[in-house]
mmCIF file of N, CA and C in Angstrom:
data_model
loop_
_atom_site.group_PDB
_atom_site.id
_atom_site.type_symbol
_atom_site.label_atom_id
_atom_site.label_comp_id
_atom_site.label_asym_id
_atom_site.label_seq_id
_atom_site.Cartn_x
_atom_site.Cartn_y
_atom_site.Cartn_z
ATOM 1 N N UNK A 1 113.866 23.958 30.914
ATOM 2 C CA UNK A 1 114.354 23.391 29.677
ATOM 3 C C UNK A 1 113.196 23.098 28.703
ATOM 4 N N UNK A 2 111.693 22.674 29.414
ATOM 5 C CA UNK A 2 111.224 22.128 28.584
ATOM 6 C C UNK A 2 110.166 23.127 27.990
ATOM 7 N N UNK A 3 110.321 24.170 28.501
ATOM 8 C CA UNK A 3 109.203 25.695 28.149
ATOM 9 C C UNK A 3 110.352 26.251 27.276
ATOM 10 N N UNK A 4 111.803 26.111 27.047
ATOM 11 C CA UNK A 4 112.528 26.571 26.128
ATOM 12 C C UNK A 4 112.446 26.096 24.807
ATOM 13 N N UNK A 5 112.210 24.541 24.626
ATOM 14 C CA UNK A 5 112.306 24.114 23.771
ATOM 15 C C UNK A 5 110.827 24.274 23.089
ATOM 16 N N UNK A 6 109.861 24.483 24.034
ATOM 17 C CA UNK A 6 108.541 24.640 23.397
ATOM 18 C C UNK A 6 108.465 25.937 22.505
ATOM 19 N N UNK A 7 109.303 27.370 23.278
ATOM 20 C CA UNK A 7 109.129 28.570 22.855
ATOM 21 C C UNK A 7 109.897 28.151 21.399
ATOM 22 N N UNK A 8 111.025 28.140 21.183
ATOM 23 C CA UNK A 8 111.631 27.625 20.246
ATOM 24 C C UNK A 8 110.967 26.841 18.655
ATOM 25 N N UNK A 9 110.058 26.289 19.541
ATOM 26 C CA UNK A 9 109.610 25.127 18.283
ATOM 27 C C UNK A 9 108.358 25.898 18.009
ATOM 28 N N UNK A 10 107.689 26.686 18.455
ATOM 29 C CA UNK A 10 106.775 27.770 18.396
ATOM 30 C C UNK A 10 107.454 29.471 17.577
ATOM 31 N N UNK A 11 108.028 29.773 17.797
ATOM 32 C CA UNK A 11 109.198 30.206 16.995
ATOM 33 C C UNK A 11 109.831 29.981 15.649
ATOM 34 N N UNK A 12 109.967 28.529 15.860
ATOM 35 C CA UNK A 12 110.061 27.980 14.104
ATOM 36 C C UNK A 12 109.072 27.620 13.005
ATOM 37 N N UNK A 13 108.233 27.465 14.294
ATOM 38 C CA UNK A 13 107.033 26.913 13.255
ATOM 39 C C UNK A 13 106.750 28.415 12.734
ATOM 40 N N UNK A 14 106.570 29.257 13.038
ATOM 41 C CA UNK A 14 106.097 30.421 12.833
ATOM 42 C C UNK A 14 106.858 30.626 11.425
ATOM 43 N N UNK A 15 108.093 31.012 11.581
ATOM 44 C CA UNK A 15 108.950 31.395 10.385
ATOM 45 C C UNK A 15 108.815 30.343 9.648
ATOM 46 N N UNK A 16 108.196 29.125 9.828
ATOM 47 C CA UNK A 16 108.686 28.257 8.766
ATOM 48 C C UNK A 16 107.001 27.852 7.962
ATOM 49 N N UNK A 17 106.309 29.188 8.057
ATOM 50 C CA UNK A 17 104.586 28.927 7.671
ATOM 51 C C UNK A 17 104.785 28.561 5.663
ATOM 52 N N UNK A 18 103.577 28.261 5.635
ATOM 53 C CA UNK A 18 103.881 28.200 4.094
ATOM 54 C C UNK A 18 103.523 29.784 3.129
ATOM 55 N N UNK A 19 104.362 29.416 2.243
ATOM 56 C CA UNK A 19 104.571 30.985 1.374
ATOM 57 C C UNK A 19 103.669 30.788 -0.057
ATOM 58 N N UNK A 20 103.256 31.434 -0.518
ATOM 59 C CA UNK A 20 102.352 31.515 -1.839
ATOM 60 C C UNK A 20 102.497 32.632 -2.555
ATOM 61 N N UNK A 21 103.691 32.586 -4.005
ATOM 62 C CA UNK A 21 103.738 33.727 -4.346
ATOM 63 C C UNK A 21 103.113 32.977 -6.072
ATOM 64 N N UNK A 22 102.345 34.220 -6.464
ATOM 65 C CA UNK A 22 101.624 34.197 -7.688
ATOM 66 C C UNK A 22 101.973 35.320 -8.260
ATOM 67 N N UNK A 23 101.743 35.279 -9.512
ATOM 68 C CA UNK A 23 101.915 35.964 -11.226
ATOM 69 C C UNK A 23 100.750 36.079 -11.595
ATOM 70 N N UNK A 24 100.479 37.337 -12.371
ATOM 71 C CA UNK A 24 98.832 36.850 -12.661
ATOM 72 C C UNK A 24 99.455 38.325 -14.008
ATOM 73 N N UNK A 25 98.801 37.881 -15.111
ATOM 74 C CA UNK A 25 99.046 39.250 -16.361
ATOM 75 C C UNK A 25 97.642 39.483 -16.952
ATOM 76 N N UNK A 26 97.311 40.555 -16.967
ATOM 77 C CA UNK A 26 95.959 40.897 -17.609
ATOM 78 C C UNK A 26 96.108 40.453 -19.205
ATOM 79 N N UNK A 27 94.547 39.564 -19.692
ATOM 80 C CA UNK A 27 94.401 39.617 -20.724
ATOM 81 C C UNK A 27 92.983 39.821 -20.925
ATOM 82 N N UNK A 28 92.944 40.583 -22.664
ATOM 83 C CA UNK A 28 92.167 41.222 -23.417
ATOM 84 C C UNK A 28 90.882 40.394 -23.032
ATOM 85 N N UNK A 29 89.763 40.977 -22.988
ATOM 86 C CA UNK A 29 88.556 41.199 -22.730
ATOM 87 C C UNK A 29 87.625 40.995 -24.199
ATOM 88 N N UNK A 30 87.993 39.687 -25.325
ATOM 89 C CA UNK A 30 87.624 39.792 -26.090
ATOM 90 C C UNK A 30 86.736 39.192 -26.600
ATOM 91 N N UNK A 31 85.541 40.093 -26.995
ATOM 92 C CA UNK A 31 83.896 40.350 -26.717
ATOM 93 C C UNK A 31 83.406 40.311 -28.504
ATOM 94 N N UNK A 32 82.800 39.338 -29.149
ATOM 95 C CA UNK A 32 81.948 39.794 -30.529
ATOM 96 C C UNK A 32 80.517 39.301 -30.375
ATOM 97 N N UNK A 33 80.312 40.719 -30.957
ATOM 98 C CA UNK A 33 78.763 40.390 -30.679
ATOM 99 C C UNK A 33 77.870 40.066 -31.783
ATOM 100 N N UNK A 34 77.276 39.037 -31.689
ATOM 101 C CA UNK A 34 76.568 39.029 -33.049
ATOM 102 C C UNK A 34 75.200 39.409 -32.633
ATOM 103 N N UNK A 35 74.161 39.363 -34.022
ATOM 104 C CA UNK A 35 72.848 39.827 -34.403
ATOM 105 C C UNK A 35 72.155 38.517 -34.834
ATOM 106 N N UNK A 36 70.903 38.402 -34.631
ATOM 107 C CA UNK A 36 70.554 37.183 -35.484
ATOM 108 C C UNK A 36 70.337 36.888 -36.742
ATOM 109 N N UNK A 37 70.667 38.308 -37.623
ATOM 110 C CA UNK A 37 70.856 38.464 -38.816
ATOM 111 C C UNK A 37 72.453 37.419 -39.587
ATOM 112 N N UNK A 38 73.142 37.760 -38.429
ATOM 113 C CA UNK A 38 74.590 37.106 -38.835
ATOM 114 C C UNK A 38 74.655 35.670 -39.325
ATOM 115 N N UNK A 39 73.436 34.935 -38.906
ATOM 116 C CA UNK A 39 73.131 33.663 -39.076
ATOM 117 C C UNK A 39 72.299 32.773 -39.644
ATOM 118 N N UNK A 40 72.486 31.535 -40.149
ATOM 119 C CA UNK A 40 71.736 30.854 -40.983
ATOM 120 C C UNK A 40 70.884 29.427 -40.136
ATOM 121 N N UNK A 41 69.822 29.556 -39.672
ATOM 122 C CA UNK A 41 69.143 28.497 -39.033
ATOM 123 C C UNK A 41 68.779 27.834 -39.786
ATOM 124 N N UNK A 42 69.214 26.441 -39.234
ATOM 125 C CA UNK A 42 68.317 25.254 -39.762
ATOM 126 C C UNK A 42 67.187 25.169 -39.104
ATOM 127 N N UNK A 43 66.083 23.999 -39.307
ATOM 128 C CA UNK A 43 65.195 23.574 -38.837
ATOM 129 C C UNK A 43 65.743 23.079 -37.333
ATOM 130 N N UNK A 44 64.099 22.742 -36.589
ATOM 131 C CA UNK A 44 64.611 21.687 -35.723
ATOM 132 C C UNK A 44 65.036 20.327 -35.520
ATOM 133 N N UNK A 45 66.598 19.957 -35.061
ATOM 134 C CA UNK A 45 67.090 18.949 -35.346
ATOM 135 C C UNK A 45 66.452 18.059 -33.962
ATOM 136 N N UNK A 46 67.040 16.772 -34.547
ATOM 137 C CA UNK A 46 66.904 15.751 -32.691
ATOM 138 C C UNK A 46 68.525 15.032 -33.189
ATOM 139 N N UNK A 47 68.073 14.336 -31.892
ATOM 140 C CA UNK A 47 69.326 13.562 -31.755
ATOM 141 C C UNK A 47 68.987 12.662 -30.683
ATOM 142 N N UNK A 48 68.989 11.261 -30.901
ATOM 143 C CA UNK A 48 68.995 10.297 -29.704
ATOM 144 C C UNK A 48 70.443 9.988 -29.406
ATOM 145 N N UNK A 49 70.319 9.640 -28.116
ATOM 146 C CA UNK A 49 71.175 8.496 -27.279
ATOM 147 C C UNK A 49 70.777 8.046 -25.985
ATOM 148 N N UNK A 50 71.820 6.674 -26.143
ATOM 149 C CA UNK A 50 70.790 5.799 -24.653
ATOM 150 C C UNK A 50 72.423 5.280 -24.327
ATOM 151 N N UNK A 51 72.573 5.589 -22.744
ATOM 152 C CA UNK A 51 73.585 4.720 -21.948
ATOM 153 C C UNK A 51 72.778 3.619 -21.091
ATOM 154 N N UNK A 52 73.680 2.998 -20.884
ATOM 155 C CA UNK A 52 73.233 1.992 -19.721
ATOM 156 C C UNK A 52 74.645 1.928 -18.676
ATOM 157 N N UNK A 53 74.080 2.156 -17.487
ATOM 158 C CA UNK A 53 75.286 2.132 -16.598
ATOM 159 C C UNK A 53 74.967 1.054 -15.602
ATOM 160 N N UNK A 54 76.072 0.092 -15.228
ATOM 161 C CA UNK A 54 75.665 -0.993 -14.276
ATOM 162 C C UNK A 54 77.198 -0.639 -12.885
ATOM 163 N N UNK A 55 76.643 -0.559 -12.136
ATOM 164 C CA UNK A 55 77.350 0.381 -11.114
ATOM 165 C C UNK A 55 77.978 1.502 -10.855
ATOM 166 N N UNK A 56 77.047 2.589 -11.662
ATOM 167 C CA UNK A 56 77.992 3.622 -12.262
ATOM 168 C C UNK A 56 78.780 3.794 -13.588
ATOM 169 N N UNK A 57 78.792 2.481 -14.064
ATOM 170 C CA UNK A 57 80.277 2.453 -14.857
ATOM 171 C C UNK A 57 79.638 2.580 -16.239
ATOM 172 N N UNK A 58 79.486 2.940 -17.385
ATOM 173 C CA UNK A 58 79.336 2.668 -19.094
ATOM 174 C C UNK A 58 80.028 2.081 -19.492
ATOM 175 N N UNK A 59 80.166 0.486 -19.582
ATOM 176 C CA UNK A 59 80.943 -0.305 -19.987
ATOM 177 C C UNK A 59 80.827 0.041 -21.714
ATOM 178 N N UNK A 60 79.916 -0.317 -22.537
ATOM 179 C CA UNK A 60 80.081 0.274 -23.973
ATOM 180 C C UNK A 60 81.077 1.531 -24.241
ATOM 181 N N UNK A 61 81.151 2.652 -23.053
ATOM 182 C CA UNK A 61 81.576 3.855 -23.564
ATOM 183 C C UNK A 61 82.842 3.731 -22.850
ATOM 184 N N UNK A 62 83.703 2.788 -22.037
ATOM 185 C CA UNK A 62 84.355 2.833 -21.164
ATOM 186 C C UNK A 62 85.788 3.337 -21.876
ATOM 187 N N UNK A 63 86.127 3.009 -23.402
ATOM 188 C CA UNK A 63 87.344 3.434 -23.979
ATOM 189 C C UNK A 63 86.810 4.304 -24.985
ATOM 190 N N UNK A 64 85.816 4.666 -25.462
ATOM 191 C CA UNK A 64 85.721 5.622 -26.338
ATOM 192 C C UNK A 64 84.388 6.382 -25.848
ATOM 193 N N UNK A 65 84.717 7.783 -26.586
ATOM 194 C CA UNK A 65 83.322 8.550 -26.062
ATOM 195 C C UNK A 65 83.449 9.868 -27.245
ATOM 196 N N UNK A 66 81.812 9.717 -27.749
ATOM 197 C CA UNK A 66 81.503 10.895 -29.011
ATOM 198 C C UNK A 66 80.579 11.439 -28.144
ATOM 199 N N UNK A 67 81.454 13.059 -27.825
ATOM 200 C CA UNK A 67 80.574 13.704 -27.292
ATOM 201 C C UNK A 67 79.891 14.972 -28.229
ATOM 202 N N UNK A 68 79.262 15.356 -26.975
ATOM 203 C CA UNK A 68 78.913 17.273 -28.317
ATOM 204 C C UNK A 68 79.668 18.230 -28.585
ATOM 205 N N UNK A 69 80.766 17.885 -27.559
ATOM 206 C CA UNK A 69 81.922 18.927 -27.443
ATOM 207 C C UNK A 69 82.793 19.133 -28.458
ATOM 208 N N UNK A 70 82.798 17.390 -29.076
ATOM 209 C CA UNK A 70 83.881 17.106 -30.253
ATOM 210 C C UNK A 70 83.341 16.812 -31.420
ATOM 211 N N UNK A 71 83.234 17.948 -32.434
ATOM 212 C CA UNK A 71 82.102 17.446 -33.568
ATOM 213 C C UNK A 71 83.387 16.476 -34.648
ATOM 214 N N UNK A 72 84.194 16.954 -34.580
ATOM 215 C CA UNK A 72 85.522 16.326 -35.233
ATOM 216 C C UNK A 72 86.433 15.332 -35.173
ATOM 217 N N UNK A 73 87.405 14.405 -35.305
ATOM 218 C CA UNK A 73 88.431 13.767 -34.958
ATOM 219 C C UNK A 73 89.543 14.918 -34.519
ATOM 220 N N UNK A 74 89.431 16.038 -34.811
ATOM 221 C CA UNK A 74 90.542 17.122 -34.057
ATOM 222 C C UNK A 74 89.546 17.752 -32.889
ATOM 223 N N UNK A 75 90.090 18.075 -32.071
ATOM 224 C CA UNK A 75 89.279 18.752 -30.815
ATOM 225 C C UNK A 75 88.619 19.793 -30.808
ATOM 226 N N UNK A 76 87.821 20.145 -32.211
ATOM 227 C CA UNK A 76 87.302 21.335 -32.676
ATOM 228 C C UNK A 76 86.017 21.367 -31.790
ATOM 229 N N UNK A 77 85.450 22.293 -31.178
ATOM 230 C CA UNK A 77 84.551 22.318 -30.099
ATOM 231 C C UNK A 77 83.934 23.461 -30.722
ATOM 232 N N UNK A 78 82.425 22.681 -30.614
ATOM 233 C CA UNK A 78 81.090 23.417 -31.294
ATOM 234 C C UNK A 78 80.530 24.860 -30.025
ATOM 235 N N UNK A 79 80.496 25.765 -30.225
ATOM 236 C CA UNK A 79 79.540 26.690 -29.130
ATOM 237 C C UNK A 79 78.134 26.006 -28.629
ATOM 238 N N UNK A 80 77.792 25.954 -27.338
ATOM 239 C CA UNK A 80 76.517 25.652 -27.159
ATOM 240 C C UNK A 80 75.973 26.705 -26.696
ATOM 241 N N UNK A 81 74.641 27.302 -26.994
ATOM 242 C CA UNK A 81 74.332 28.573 -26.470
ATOM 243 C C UNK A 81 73.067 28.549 -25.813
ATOM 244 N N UNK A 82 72.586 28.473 -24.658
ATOM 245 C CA UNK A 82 71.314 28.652 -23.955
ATOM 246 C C UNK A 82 71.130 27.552 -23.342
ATOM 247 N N UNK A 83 71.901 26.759 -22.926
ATOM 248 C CA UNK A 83 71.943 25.418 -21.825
ATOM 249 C C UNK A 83 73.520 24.708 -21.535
ATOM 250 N N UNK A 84 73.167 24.380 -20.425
ATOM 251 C CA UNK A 84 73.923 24.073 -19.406
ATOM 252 C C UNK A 84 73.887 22.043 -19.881
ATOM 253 N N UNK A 85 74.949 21.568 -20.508
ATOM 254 C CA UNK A 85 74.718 19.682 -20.301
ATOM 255 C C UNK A 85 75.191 19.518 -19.309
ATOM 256 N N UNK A 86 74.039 18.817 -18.834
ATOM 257 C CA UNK A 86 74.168 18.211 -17.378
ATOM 258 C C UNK A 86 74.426 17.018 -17.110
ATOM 259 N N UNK A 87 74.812 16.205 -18.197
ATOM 260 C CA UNK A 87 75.213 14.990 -18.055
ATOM 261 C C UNK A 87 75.711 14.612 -19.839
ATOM 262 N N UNK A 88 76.632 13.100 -19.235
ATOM 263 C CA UNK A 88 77.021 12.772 -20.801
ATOM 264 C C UNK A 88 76.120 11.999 -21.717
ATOM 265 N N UNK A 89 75.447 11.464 -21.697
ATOM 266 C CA UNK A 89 74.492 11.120 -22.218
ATOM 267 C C UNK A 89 73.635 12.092 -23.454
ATOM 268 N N UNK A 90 73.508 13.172 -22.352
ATOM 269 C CA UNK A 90 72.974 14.324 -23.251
ATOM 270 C C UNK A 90 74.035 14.455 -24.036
ATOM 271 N N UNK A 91 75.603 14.614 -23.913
ATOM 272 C CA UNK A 91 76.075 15.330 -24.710
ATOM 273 C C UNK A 91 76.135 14.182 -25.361
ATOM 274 N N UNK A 92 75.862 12.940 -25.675
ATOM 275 C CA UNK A 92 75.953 11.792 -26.611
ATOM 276 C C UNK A 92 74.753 11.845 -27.729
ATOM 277 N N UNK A 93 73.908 12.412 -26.996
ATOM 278 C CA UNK A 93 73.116 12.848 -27.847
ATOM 279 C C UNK A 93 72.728 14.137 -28.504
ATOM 280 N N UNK A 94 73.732 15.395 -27.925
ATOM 281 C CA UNK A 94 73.782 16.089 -28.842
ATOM 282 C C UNK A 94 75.001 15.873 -30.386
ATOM 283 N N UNK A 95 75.905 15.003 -29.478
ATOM 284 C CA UNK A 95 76.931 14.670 -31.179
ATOM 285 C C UNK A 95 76.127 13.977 -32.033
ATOM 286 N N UNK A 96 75.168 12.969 -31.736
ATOM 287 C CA UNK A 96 74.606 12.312 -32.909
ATOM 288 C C UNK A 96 73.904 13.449 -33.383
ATOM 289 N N UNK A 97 73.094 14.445 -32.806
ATOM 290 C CA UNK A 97 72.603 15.566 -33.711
ATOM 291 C C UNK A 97 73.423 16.474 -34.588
ATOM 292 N N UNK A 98 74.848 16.663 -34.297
ATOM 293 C CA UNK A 98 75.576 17.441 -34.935
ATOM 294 C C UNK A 98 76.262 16.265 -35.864
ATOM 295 N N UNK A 99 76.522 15.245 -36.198
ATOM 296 C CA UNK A 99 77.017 14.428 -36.903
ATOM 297 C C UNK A 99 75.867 14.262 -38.212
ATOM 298 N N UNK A 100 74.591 14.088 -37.398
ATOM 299 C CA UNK A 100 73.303 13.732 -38.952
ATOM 300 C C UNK A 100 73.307 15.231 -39.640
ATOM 301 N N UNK A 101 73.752 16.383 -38.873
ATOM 302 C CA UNK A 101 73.477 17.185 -39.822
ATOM 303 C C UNK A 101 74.624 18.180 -39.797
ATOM 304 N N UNK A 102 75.962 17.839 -40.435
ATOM 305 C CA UNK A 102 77.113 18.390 -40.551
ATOM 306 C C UNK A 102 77.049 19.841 -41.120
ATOM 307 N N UNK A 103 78.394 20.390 -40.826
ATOM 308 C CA UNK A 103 78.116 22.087 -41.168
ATOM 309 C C UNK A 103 77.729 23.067 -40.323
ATOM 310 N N UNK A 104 77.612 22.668 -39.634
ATOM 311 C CA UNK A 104 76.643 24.196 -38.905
ATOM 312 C C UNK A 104 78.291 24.454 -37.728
ATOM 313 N N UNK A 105 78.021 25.356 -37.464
ATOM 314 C CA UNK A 105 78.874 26.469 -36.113
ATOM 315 C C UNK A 105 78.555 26.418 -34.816
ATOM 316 N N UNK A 106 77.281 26.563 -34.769
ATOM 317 C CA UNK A 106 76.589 27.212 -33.313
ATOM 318 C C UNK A 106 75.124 25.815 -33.002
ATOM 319 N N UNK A 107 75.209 25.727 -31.858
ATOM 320 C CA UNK A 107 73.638 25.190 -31.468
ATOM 321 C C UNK A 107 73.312 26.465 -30.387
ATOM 322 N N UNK A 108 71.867 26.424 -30.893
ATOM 323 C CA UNK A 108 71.049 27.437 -30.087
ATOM 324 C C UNK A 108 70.047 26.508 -29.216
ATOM 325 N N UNK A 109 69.935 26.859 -28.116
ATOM 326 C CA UNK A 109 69.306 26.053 -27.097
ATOM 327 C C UNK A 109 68.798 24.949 -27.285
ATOM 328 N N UNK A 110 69.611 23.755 -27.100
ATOM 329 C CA UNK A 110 69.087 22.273 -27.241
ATOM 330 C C UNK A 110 68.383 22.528 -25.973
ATOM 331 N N UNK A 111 67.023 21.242 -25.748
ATOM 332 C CA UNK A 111 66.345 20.984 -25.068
ATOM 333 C C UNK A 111 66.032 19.315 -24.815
ATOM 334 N N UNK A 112 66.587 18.404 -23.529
ATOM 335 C CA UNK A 112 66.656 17.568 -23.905
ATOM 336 C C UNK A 112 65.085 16.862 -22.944
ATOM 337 N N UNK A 113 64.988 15.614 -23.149
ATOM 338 C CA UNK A 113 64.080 14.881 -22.710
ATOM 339 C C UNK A 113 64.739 13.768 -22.764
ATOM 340 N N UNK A 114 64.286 13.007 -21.226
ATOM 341 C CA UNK A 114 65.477 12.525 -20.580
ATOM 342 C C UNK A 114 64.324 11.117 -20.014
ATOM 343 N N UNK A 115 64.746 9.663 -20.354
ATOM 344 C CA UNK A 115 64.349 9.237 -19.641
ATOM 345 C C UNK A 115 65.035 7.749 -18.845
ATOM 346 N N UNK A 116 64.640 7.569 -17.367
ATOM 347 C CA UNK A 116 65.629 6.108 -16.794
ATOM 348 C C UNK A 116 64.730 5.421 -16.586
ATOM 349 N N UNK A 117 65.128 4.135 -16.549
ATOM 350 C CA UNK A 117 64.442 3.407 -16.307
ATOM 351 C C UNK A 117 65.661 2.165 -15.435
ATOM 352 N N UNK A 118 65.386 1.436 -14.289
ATOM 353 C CA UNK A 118 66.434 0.651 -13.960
ATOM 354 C C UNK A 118 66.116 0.699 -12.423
ATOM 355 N N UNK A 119 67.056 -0.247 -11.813
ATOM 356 C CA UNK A 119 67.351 0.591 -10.533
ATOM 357 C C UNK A 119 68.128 0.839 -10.431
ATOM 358 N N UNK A 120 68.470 2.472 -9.696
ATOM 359 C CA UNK A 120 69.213 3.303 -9.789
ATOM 360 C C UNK A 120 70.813 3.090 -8.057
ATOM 361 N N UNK A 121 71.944 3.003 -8.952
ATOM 362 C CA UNK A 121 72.882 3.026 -8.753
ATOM 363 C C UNK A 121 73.288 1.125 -8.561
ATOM 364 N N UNK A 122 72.420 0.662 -9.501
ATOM 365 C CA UNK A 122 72.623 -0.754 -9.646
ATOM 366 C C UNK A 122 72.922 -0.889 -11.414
ATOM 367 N N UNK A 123 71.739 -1.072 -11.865
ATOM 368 C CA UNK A 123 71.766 -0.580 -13.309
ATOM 369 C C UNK A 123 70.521 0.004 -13.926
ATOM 370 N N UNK A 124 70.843 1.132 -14.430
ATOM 371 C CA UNK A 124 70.317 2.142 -15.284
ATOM 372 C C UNK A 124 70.485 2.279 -16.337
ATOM 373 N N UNK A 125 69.264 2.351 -17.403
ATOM 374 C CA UNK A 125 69.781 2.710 -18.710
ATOM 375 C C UNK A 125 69.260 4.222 -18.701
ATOM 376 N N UNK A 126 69.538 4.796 -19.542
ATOM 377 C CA UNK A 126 69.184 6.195 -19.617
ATOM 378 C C UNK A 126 69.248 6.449 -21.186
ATOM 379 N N UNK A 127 67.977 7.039 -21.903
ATOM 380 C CA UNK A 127 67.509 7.247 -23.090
ATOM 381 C C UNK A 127 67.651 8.831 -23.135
ATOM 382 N N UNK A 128 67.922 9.910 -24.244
ATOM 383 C CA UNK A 128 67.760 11.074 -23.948
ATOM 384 C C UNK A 128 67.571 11.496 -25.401
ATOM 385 N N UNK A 129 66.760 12.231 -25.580
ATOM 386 C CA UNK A 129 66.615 13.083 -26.680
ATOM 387 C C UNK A 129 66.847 14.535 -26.728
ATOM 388 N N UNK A 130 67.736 14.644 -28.206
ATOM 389 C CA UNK A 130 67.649 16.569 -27.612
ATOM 390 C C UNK A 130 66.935 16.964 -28.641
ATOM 391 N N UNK A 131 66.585 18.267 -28.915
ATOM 392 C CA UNK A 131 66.103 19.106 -29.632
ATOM 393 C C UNK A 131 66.812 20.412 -30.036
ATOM 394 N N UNK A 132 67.206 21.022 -31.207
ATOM 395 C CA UNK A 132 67.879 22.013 -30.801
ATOM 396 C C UNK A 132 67.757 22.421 -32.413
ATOM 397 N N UNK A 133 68.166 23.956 -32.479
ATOM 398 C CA UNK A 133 68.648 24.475 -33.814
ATOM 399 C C UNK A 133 69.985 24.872 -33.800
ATOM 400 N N UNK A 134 70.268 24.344 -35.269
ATOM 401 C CA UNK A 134 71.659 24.628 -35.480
ATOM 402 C C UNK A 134 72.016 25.925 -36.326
ATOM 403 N N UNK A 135 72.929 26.674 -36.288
ATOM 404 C CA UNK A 135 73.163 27.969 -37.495
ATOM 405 C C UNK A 135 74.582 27.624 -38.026
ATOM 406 N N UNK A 136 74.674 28.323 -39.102
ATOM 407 C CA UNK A 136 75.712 28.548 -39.841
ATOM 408 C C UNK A 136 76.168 30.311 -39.633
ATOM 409 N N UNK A 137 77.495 30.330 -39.616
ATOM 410 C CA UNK A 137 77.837 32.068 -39.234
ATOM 411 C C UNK A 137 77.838 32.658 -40.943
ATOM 412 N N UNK A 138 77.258 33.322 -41.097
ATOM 413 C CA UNK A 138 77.547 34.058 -42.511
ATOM 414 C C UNK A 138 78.548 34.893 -42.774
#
């Protein structure tokens, strides 16, 4: 009886595995390439910002946050081209760079300089500067 009920429940489990069916539709591959002719550089900009985090947390930034992503009050998102932000801070300090100098399209490789001071995962402030050029698309 009790090797029946095992075969059985070995049996169901089987038919009853989980199923995964997906949809997937090809889309366009769409590629523009620009020249550096296409564009209008500014000088080199900066941009400070400084967090302070006391257990992790950014109490100042805890309900609002101006990042680099959002040069706008609409969710209009700037291109960054030749770096990777690796933290928010940086990108706090790339919006103050795109805010002092409105207009532009594109940043071309910000470069930031980064510094903490604190003890770390108690409280930290963190200062960061970026560097970067901005263009306009012609």
């Amino acid at each position: 009886m009790f090797r029946l009920l095992f075969v059985v429940a070995v049996v169901a489990a089987f038919f009853t595995s989980c199923t995964i069916q997906s949809r997937s539709m090809k889309t366009p591959n769409n590629h523009v390439q620009f020249v550096k002719d296409d564009f209008d550089f500014s000088k080199q900009v900066t941009g400070e910002a400084t967090s302070t985090t006391i257990f992790g947390i950014d109490f100042a930034r805890l309900f609002s946050k101006s990042l680099g992503e959002n040069i706008e009050a609409n969710t209009m998102q700037i291109p960054i081209i030749g770096s990777l932000i690796a933290n928010k801070t940086n990108m706090y300090a790339l919006y103050n760079a795109m805010v002092d100098n409105p207009g532009y399209d594109v940043v071309f490789y910000p470069q930031f300089e980064t510094k903490k001071t604190g003890i770390p995962l108690i409280f930290v402030t963190t200062t960061v500067k970026v560097t970067a050029r901005l263009a306009k698309i012609k």
